[in-house]
Amino acid sequence: MPCYDFYFIKKLVSIAMDRHDKEKEMAAVLLSSLYVDTIDPPQVHKGFIKLLMSADDLIVDIPDAVDILALFIARAVVDDILPPAFLTKALNSLPRDSKGLDVIKRAEKGYLSAPLHAEIIERRWAGNKNKTAEDVKCKINNLLIEFISSGDKKEACRCIKDLNVPFFHHEIVKRTIIMAMENQQARRRLLDLMKKAADEGLINSSQISKGFGRIIDIIDDLALDIPNANRMLQSLISEAASDGWLCASSLRPLPLQPGKQVVGDLAAKAFKLKAQSIIQEYFLSGDILEVSHCLESESCSSLAGLNALFVKKLITLAMDRKNREKEMASVLLSSLCFPTDDVVSGFVMLIESADDTALDNPVVVEDLAMFLARAQVDEVLAPQHLEEIGHQFLGTDSIGHKVIQMAKSLLKARLSGERILRCWGGGGSSRNGWAIEDVKDKIGKLLEEFESGGDMREACRCIKDLGMPFFHHEVVKKSLVSIMEKKNKRLWILLKECFSTGLITTNQMMKGFTRIAESLDDLVLDVPDARQQFKNYVELGMGEGWLDSSFGLYRSEHALENGFW
């Protein structure tokens, strides 16, 4: 008698409402299993309407009937037994003084509108104990994604608790750390969640260590998708240990990168002596090729740590000399093309030994900060690497923290690239250096030559031969101005080629577009439609991948000020 199936729905739920959580969960599971195959959707709809209409009677025997029935309805929506539109239709069909209205409001505002509501509702009666590990992993993943979006640590911790799988908390740690490696913007938020969970005893130290241990086991596979995964994990371990929620000594060492061998103490000591001799000879001769040849003969690339030791020794010796040697050290560092990991490790070792260095060099903080800033200007390091170095020196009173903060201050200053490049009287290459106005003139001429029919390869070679990668934003700026003034898009093709070959980086592209945005008021005097043109070129630049989302932030902050959006 299918026309009476609605009565079964009503009777099942009303009996379960007066029982324990076990029976409530069993009723919800049964409803989900019978839906469609045994009981048609209209009968389910009618059954819940009848329940809402009898809410006034149910509350006589079940004092919290409103809350329980609201949870049954919310669970039905989450399990796709009832459509969300059911709530609106039910409101229109119930009398104004009915307790059923309270049930609907409670279901909508108390359960279905809450962050992570699906997780909360499904676990409310401690149900779904037969879920597979894959189901739990999926829930953990969704929980973390929603947390990154909402930032609600209290709600996320409650959801972790509601999962009721303390033996499986290592999976939460593992997935949190991997997400932090993949998404640097969410890194701090995710680590704060782990710290809170550890502080509250929600995730114990054993599960935390096990989670990190599992990542160490698969770090080689992660490195295929996450560049520098090994170093990023090491940085996260240091940060977690500094925050007090990880015992780093409980972890086994990270494996070496493929193809690299350990440097023994004797080998390191012997290499330091050779490196000192190589560097001293370089300070006398200035022969970069000879240094490269000597390092190749030492097989630095096959031993983990030798390049880092060379970086440390080079800068240590330079700091004890005059500006000429400091400039030569920076030029050599940008010319050797060491792996970024090795350069980062070298700077970390320099900062770690800064206390000892300070005994002989009172201005070691200023010198190290300048070398770090110069390395970023020369694009030996990226801004991200500066952050990663900083994560290993979090104490506000530590020399490392002071070095990082000073380097960031140097880089934030106006015209920082030009100033840092010339801090020791150099010009960013083996040349004595050009004046900035001379460089601007050279850029203008090479762009004019290319625009009038010049060769693409020759133009790129000329840009490279300038030897001033920090100043490539001027190429972008002058090209855009010329494009807008002459309506000739030949230079746009040059910019596209420079970006695709890595000659002009995203950072320099962003800076070039920003310079145009800042000078639009002057530009419109010569090009009346400059604002509209610039808006179009920004959209094209976004499409080409030249500009990242942070340019959108800049645009929002300055939109009203410059009036071009």
XYZ file of C-alpha atoms in Angstrom:
565
model
C 0.000 0.000 0.000
C 2.489 2.664 -1.210
C -0.006 5.476 -0.677
C 0.502 4.993 3.082
C 4.315 5.015 3.007
C 4.266 8.565 4.448
C 2.792 7.080 7.644
C 5.792 4.770 7.971
C 8.090 7.835 7.723
C 6.121 9.618 10.441
C 6.014 6.606 12.757
C 9.711 5.737 12.277
C 10.927 9.254 13.122
C 8.483 9.844 16.004
C 9.493 6.561 17.706
C 13.215 7.261 17.162
C 12.827 10.759 18.637
C 11.977 9.194 22.013
C 14.978 6.850 21.956
C 18.773 7.186 22.238
C 21.195 8.533 19.635
C 21.802 5.003 18.386
C 18.149 4.610 17.343
C 18.024 8.107 15.863
C 21.042 7.328 13.719
C 19.555 3.966 12.693
C 16.329 5.702 11.655
C 18.244 8.238 9.530
C 20.253 5.477 7.842
C 17.072 3.469 7.164
C 15.353 6.479 5.608
C 18.337 7.025 3.325
C 18.341 3.346 2.316
C 14.590 3.190 1.541
C 14.492 6.455 -0.393
C 13.513 6.113 -4.078
C 14.004 2.334 -4.290
C 11.227 1.541 -1.787
C 9.556 4.817 -0.830
C 8.890 7.493 -3.446
C 10.059 11.099 -2.843
C 6.493 12.516 -2.589
C 5.758 10.084 0.258
C 8.939 11.165 2.100
C 7.906 14.797 1.608
C 4.415 14.087 2.950
C 5.770 12.109 5.909
C 7.881 15.022 7.111
C 5.008 17.463 6.604
C 2.867 15.246 8.862
C 5.658 15.248 11.449
C 5.809 19.067 11.354
C 2.041 19.296 11.757
C 2.191 17.008 14.819
C 5.064 18.889 16.453
C 2.681 20.423 19.026
C 1.671 16.922 20.153
C 5.198 15.489 20.102
C 6.520 18.202 22.408
C 4.149 17.012 25.188
C 6.068 13.706 25.530
C 9.438 14.812 24.131
C 10.486 18.213 25.619
C 13.242 18.805 23.044
C 11.126 17.615 20.117
C 11.683 20.881 18.191
C 15.457 20.452 18.173
C 15.386 16.711 17.433
C 12.878 17.025 14.591
C 14.850 19.969 13.175
C 17.948 17.777 13.164
C 16.071 14.946 11.415
C 14.991 17.386 8.694
C 18.487 18.836 8.368
C 19.900 15.301 8.128
C 17.369 14.469 5.419
C 18.526 17.524 3.444
C 22.201 16.573 3.871
C 21.425 12.972 2.818
C 19.552 14.314 -0.254
C 16.255 12.799 0.888
C 14.617 16.214 1.065
C 15.473 19.138 -1.228
C 16.481 22.460 0.444
C 13.328 23.985 -1.093
C 11.289 21.755 1.239
C 11.875 24.225 4.072
C 10.321 27.141 2.191
C 7.336 25.102 1.014
C 6.737 23.748 4.520
C 6.720 27.268 5.981
C 3.894 28.243 3.646
C 1.810 25.172 4.500
C 1.914 25.350 8.318
C -0.354 27.410 10.615
C 1.263 30.564 12.026
C 1.108 29.384 15.625
C 2.433 25.877 14.890
C 5.554 24.528 16.584
C 6.393 23.185 13.149
C 7.470 26.719 12.185
C 9.992 26.668 15.020
C 11.280 23.342 13.749
C 11.843 24.771 10.240
C 13.607 27.858 11.583
C 15.787 25.737 13.839
C 16.730 23.402 10.983
C 17.564 26.284 8.661
C 19.367 28.698 10.988
C 20.680 26.358 13.653
C 22.001 23.546 11.465
C 21.990 24.097 7.700
C 23.441 27.630 7.857
C 26.378 26.735 10.117
C 29.918 26.391 8.680
C 30.834 22.748 8.016
C 27.170 21.900 8.661
C 27.272 18.625 6.715
C 30.067 17.287 8.944
C 28.279 18.398 12.105
C 24.909 16.958 11.162
C 26.247 13.598 9.966
C 28.241 13.065 13.152
C 25.628 14.432 15.606
C 24.398 10.978 16.589
C 27.867 9.394 16.266
C 26.692 7.680 13.133
C 28.310 6.202 10.064
C 30.721 4.079 12.102
C 31.042 1.746 9.178
C 32.576 4.387 6.948
C 35.806 3.434 5.210
C 39.146 5.145 5.703
C 38.646 6.806 2.315
C 35.391 8.339 3.539
C 37.123 9.772 6.601
C 40.000 11.102 4.476
C 37.480 12.850 2.248
C 35.805 14.416 5.278
C 39.161 15.576 6.646
C 40.010 17.122 3.298
C 36.678 18.952 3.088
C 36.990 20.094 6.703
C 40.393 21.670 6.016
C 39.250 23.301 2.774
C 36.299 24.897 4.559
C 38.593 26.001 7.395
C 40.976 27.731 4.964
C 37.967 29.604 3.615
C 36.332 30.501 6.955
C 39.262 30.650 9.383
C 36.995 29.476 12.226
C 39.389 27.446 14.428
C 36.757 26.702 17.065
C 34.376 25.206 14.518
C 37.150 23.240 12.817
C 38.279 21.764 16.166
C 34.703 20.767 16.952
C 34.448 19.015 13.603
C 37.725 17.193 14.255
C 36.323 16.057 17.585
C 33.025 15.025 15.986
C 34.891 12.784 13.540
C 35.523 10.604 16.607
C 38.635 8.973 15.116
C 41.472 9.903 17.535
C 43.528 6.948 16.273
C 43.390 8.512 12.784
C 44.368 12.085 13.737
C 47.758 11.575 12.090
C 45.893 11.833 8.766
C 44.657 15.304 9.772
C 48.226 16.361 10.583
C 49.526 14.923 7.330
C 46.913 16.608 5.154
C 47.236 19.919 7.001
C 50.995 20.066 6.469
C 50.725 19.088 2.794
C 48.129 21.820 2.259
C 50.466 24.293 3.992
C 53.232 23.278 1.562
C 50.944 23.669 -1.451
C 49.258 26.898 -0.343
C 51.742 29.352 1.161
C 49.007 31.956 1.751
C 47.119 29.549 4.028
C 50.274 28.256 5.719
C 50.058 30.370 8.891
C 46.338 29.717 9.322
C 46.768 25.942 9.022
C 49.683 25.859 11.465
C 47.660 27.906 13.950
C 44.870 25.307 13.713
C 47.311 22.502 14.517
C 48.713 24.474 17.447
C 45.229 25.031 18.858
C 44.311 21.365 18.410
C 47.526 20.321 20.170
C 47.160 22.869 22.985
C 43.625 21.680 23.711
C 44.705 18.031 23.722
C 42.479 17.307 20.729
C 45.426 15.847 18.777
C 48.097 14.198 20.922
C 51.864 14.371 20.390
C 52.046 10.767 19.184
C 49.576 11.450 16.356
C 51.397 14.681 15.447
C 54.752 12.894 15.190
C 53.144 10.077 13.194
C 51.614 12.594 10.764
C 54.964 14.265 10.110
C 56.631 10.869 9.856
C 54.227 9.822 7.106
C 55.104 12.967 5.125
C 58.820 12.229 5.504
C 58.101 8.761 4.058
C 56.602 10.236 0.876
C 58.692 13.416 0.543
C 60.350 12.200 -2.678
C 56.938 11.709 -4.303
C 55.722 15.098 -3.033
C 58.764 16.755 -4.598
C 57.408 15.809 -8.031
C 54.409 18.125 -7.500
C 55.778 20.607 -4.947
C 59.110 22.224 -5.862
C 61.559 22.366 -2.945
C 59.275 20.074 -0.906
C 62.187 18.824 1.182
C 63.234 22.305 2.286
C 59.655 23.458 2.798
C 58.958 20.491 5.083
C 62.134 21.201 7.047
C 60.972 24.799 7.485
C 57.534 23.649 8.684
C 59.106 21.217 11.161
C 61.258 24.031 12.569
C 58.270 26.339 12.829
C 56.079 23.710 14.517
C 58.867 22.934 16.991
C 59.303 26.650 17.740
C 55.560 26.980 18.352
C 55.792 24.116 20.840
C 53.390 21.584 19.332
C 55.940 19.245 17.717
C 58.882 17.424 19.275
C 61.324 17.546 16.349
C 63.658 15.042 18.057
C 60.944 12.379 17.709
C 61.238 12.508 13.907
C 63.800 10.720 11.791
C 65.990 12.931 9.552
C 64.671 14.010 6.189
C 66.124 11.988 3.298
C 68.664 13.688 1.087
C 67.599 14.904 -2.318
C 68.036 12.294 -5.069
C 71.553 12.087 -6.491
C 73.217 13.799 -3.529
C 75.493 12.276 -0.936
C 76.294 13.301 2.612
C 79.296 15.480 3.255
C 81.405 13.980 5.995
C 83.143 16.155 8.577
C 86.575 15.507 7.065
C 85.352 16.230 3.535
C 83.663 19.436 4.695
C 86.804 20.589 6.495
C 88.976 19.905 3.450
C 86.517 21.690 1.154
C 86.408 24.783 3.395
C 90.176 25.168 3.043
C 89.984 24.815 -0.737
C 87.009 27.182 -0.916
C 88.899 29.816 1.065
C 91.813 29.582 -1.356
C 89.477 29.793 -4.393
C 87.680 32.854 -2.983
C 90.876 34.682 -2.026
C 92.228 34.101 -5.522
C 88.981 35.406 -6.989
C 89.183 38.599 -4.925
C 92.598 39.206 -6.525
C 91.794 38.232 -10.103
C 88.019 38.726 -10.477
C 87.946 35.649 -12.762
C 84.476 34.096 -12.408
C 85.151 31.377 -15.005
C 88.148 30.172 -13.019
C 85.987 29.876 -9.895
C 83.405 27.842 -11.842
C 86.133 25.565 -13.172
C 87.586 25.018 -9.688
C 84.166 24.195 -8.223
C 83.407 21.759 -11.016
C 86.658 19.954 -10.303
C 85.545 19.600 -6.679
C 82.286 17.931 -7.845
C 80.181 20.222 -5.640
C 76.958 19.299 -7.362
C 77.185 15.658 -6.284
C 77.568 16.331 -2.562
C 74.782 17.876 -0.519
C 76.060 20.862 1.409
C 79.248 21.817 -0.482
C 77.553 24.605 -2.421
C 75.992 25.876 0.800
C 79.407 25.801 2.498
C 80.868 27.782 -0.386
C 78.117 30.419 -0.100
C 78.764 30.727 3.621
C 82.533 30.986 3.199
C 82.235 33.492 0.317
C 80.023 35.926 2.247
C 81.920 35.434 5.527
C 85.210 36.386 3.868
C 83.592 39.271 1.989
C 82.085 40.749 5.166
C 85.594 40.992 6.603
C 86.786 42.964 3.571
C 85.963 46.242 1.839
C 83.018 47.181 -0.390
C 84.915 46.026 -3.490
C 85.022 42.429 -2.215
C 81.406 42.564 -1.029
C 80.353 43.637 -4.524
C 82.488 40.907 -6.106
C 80.927 38.295 -3.781
C 77.392 39.286 -4.835
C 78.367 39.262 -8.508
C 79.929 35.811 -8.140
C 76.882 34.471 -6.292
C 74.552 35.591 -9.111
C 76.910 34.174 -11.765
C 77.445 30.655 -10.369
C 73.779 29.632 -10.677
C 73.803 27.366 -7.620
C 70.557 25.480 -6.852
C 68.313 27.764 -4.812
C 68.130 25.203 -1.989
C 71.904 25.395 -1.570
C 71.913 29.204 -1.484
C 69.126 29.208 1.103
C 71.032 26.665 3.207
C 74.151 28.819 2.956
C 72.323 31.889 4.260
C 70.729 29.850 7.048
C 74.191 28.704 8.166
C 75.456 32.291 7.982
C 72.644 33.518 10.220
C 73.065 30.617 12.636
C 76.734 31.529 13.099
C 76.076 35.281 13.251
C 76.565 35.392 17.028
C 80.150 34.232 16.613
C 80.725 36.447 13.589
C 79.527 39.463 15.599
C 82.607 39.158 17.818
C 84.784 40.210 14.874
C 82.181 42.140 12.873
C 79.907 44.381 14.975
C 77.740 45.243 11.940
C 77.102 41.625 10.957
C 73.298 42.146 11.026
C 73.491 45.042 8.560
C 75.909 43.171 6.284
C 73.881 39.955 6.207
C 70.656 41.888 5.607
C 72.257 43.675 2.667
C 73.590 40.430 1.184
C 70.116 38.852 1.504
C 68.416 41.860 -0.063
C 71.008 41.937 -2.847
C 70.442 38.229 -3.534
C 66.736 38.946 -4.030
C 67.398 41.956 -6.255
C 69.765 39.832 -8.368
C 67.003 37.177 -8.450
C 69.289 34.590 -6.884
C 66.521 34.231 -4.279
C 62.799 34.888 -4.622
C 60.700 36.742 -1.980
C 59.299 33.349 -0.956
C 62.791 32.145 -0.033
C 63.266 35.112 2.284
C 60.064 34.092 4.074
C 61.246 30.492 4.350
C 64.555 31.579 5.879
C 62.625 33.804 8.289
C 60.454 30.884 9.442
C 63.563 29.244 10.904
C 64.342 32.281 13.089
C 61.093 33.256 14.787
C 62.394 34.622 18.105
C 61.982 38.400 18.028
C 65.276 38.887 19.891
C 67.296 36.542 17.685
C 69.886 37.848 15.247
C 68.170 35.879 12.479
C 64.895 37.712 13.042
C 66.690 41.071 13.007
C 68.495 40.200 9.761
C 65.275 39.177 8.002
C 63.360 42.254 9.189
C 66.156 44.578 8.086
C 66.369 42.874 4.672
C 62.616 43.290 4.208
C 62.850 46.975 5.171
C 65.603 47.514 2.600
C 63.521 45.836 -0.101
C 60.371 47.836 0.690
C 62.043 51.214 0.251
C 61.313 53.263 -2.854
C 63.708 52.491 -5.718
C 65.094 49.715 -3.524
C 66.459 47.737 -6.472
C 68.648 50.581 -7.715
C 69.870 51.458 -4.221
C 70.659 47.908 -3.173
C 72.402 47.178 -6.457
C 74.731 50.123 -5.869
C 75.172 49.744 -2.110
C 78.795 48.686 -2.555
C 79.482 50.866 -5.585
C 78.786 48.206 -8.193
C 76.367 47.853 -11.060
C 75.125 44.297 -10.840
C 77.644 42.835 -13.253
C 81.373 42.596 -13.783
C 81.238 46.084 -15.317
C 81.766 49.189 -13.251
C 78.053 49.929 -13.681
C 75.943 52.391 -15.611
C 73.955 55.337 -14.338
C 70.219 54.651 -14.206
C 69.503 57.370 -16.769
C 71.963 55.704 -19.148
C 70.165 52.396 -18.726
C 66.783 54.028 -19.380
C 68.224 55.571 -22.537
C 69.575 52.214 -23.715
C 66.215 50.550 -23.062
C 64.403 53.270 -25.006
C 66.731 52.887 -27.982
C 66.567 49.095 -28.151
C 62.761 49.231 -28.009
C 62.657 51.839 -30.782
C 64.953 49.701 -32.919
C 62.815 46.599 -32.398
C 59.589 48.519 -33.043
C 60.907 49.794 -36.348
C 61.520 46.277 -37.616
C 64.326 44.922 -35.464
C 65.051 41.273 -34.740
C 63.319 39.595 -31.777
C 66.375 37.556 -30.789
C 68.624 40.620 -30.945
C 66.237 42.651 -28.784
C 66.143 39.904 -26.138
C 69.931 39.633 -26.208
C 70.268 43.396 -25.683
C 67.897 43.269 -22.702
C 69.892 40.398 -21.215
C 73.212 42.139 -21.858
C 72.115 45.091 -19.766
C 72.913 42.826 -16.822
C 70.265 44.504 -14.658
C 67.383 42.051 -14.160
C 66.067 44.134 -11.249
C 65.396 46.949 -13.750
C 63.428 44.947 -16.329
C 60.248 46.631 -15.086
C 61.472 49.687 -17.019
C 61.331 47.596 -20.217
C 57.714 46.716 -19.395
C 56.818 50.325 -18.560
C 58.393 51.863 -21.661
C 56.885 49.169 -23.889
C 53.367 49.761 -22.535
C 53.687 53.535 -22.886
C 54.829 53.153 -26.492
C 52.020 50.685 -27.245
C 49.390 53.084 -25.867
C 50.840 56.133 -27.610
C 51.398 54.573 -31.041
C 48.707 51.853 -31.013
C 51.414 49.487 -32.282
C 51.313 46.085 -30.611
C 54.675 44.849 -31.888
C 56.219 45.552 -28.486
C 53.505 43.452 -26.839
C 54.846 40.483 -28.800
C 58.333 41.277 -27.450
C 57.029 41.302 -23.870
C 55.320 37.979 -24.496
C 58.593 36.482 -25.751
C 60.584 37.881 -22.821
C 58.104 36.429 -20.325
C 57.873 33.006 -21.975
C 61.689 32.645 -21.980
C 61.981 33.796 -18.366
C 63.908 36.942 -19.293
C 61.286 39.123 -17.579
C 59.793 37.635 -14.415
C 56.274 37.974 -13.031
C 57.645 40.255 -10.329
C 59.132 42.634 -12.907
C 55.962 42.484 -15.016
C 53.895 43.416 -11.970
C 56.253 46.246 -11.126
C 56.148 47.606 -14.688
C 52.343 47.620 -14.780
C 52.305 49.240 -11.336
C 54.581 52.050 -12.541
C 52.125 52.740 -15.361
C 49.210 52.784 -12.914
C 51.029 55.304 -10.747
C 51.721 57.633 -13.672
C 48.327 57.483 -15.417
C 47.413 61.049 -14.428
C 50.415 62.348 -16.381
C 49.974 59.877 -19.223
C 46.393 60.953 -19.999
C 47.677 64.435 -20.857
C 49.301 62.919 -23.967
C 47.041 59.868 -24.437
C 43.424 60.819 -23.564
C 42.186 57.205 -23.500
C 45.162 55.928 -21.486
C 43.016 54.719 -18.583
C 40.760 52.586 -20.768
C 43.716 51.254 -22.735
C 45.566 50.393 -19.558
C 42.530 48.577 -18.199
C 42.395 46.508 -21.394
C 46.106 45.679 -21.220
C 45.832 44.658 -17.575
C 43.101 42.185 -18.554
C 45.304 40.893 -21.373
C 48.252 40.644 -18.987
C 46.135 38.622 -16.564
C 45.178 36.325 -19.408
C 48.829 35.855 -20.415
C 49.724 34.960 -16.817
C 52.025 37.966 -16.412
C 50.095 39.371 -13.441
C 49.022 37.345 -10.419
C 46.151 37.915 -7.994
C 48.158 40.321 -5.841
C 47.971 42.872 -8.672
C 44.198 42.686 -8.222
C 44.727 43.693 -4.585
C 46.841 46.642 -5.681
C 44.156 47.574 -8.179
C 41.460 47.552 -5.488
C 43.514 49.703 -3.121
C 44.310 52.345 -5.731
C 41.195 52.254 -7.886
C 39.573 55.316 -6.424
C 42.852 57.176 -6.130
C 43.826 56.762 -9.780
C 40.353 56.488 -11.232
C 41.063 53.898 -13.883
C 38.666 51.120 -12.852
